[in-house]
XYZ file of C-alpha atoms in Angstrom:
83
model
C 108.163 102.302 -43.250
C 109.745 105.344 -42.510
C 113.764 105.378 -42.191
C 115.109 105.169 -38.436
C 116.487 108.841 -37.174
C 120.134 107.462 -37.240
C 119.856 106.727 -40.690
C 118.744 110.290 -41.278
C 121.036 111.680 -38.621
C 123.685 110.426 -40.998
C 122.700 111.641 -44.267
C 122.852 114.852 -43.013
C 125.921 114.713 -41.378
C 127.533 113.450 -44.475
C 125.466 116.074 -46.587
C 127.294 118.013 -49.300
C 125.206 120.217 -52.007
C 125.174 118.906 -55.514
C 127.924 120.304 -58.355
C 125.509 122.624 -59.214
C 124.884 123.805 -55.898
C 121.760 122.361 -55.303
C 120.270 121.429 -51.753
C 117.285 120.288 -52.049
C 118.771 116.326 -50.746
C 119.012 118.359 -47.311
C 115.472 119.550 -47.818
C 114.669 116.372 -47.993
C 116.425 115.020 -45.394
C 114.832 117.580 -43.343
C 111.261 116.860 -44.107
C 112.368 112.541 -43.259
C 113.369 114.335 -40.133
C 110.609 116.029 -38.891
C 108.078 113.432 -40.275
C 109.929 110.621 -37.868
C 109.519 112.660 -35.088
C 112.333 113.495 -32.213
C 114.386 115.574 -34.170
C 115.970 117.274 -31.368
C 118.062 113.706 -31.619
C 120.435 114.847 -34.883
C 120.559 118.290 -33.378
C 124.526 117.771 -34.082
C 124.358 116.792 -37.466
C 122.006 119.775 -37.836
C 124.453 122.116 -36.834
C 127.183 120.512 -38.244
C 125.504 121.780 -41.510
C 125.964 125.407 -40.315
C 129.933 124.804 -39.372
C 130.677 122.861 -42.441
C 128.784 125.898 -44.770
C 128.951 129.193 -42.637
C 128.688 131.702 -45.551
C 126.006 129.729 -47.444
C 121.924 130.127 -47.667
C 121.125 126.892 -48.657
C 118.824 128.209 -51.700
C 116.407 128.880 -48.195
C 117.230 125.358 -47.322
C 118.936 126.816 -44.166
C 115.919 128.961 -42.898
C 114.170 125.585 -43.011
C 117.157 124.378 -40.625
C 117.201 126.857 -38.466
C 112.879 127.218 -37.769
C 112.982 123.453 -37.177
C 115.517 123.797 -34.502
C 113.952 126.819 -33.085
C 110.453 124.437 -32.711
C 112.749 121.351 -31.689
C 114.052 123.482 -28.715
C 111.156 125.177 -27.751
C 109.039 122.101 -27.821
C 112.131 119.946 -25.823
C 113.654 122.906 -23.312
C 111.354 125.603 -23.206
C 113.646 127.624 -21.424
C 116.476 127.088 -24.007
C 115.020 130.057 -26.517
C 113.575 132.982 -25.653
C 109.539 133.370 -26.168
């Protein structure tokens, strides 16, 4: 059964990369995300991953991030992005 969007919502608020700098827990996350559908929901908690680590890549993680809220938006408010 696949975990309800707050529960993911909140892992990725509370999301911090490992010791060693690795992010693949957020990859995760995101994939939990987009599999339960409505993931314009945690659009917060998204971005609250951008605020909380401004100067950091993410090992790509963050490209993932930001491509899933580009299709989020577009598919939700069309008129939010640009075609």
């Amino acid at each position: 059964m696949p975990r309800k969007m707050a529960s993911i919502a909140c892992d990725i608020a509370k999301f911090a990369p490992g010791e060693n700098g690795n992010w693949r827990r957020l990859d995760v996350l995101l994939d939990e995300l987009w599999q339960a559908g409505a993931p314009e929901l945690a659009t917060p908690e998204m971005l609250s991953i951008f605020e909380r680590y401004p100067k950091e890549d993410g090992h790509g993680v963050m490209w993932s991030l930001v491509h899933g809220l580009e299709i989020s938006f577009r598919t939700t408010n069309p008129r939010f992005l640009l075609p």
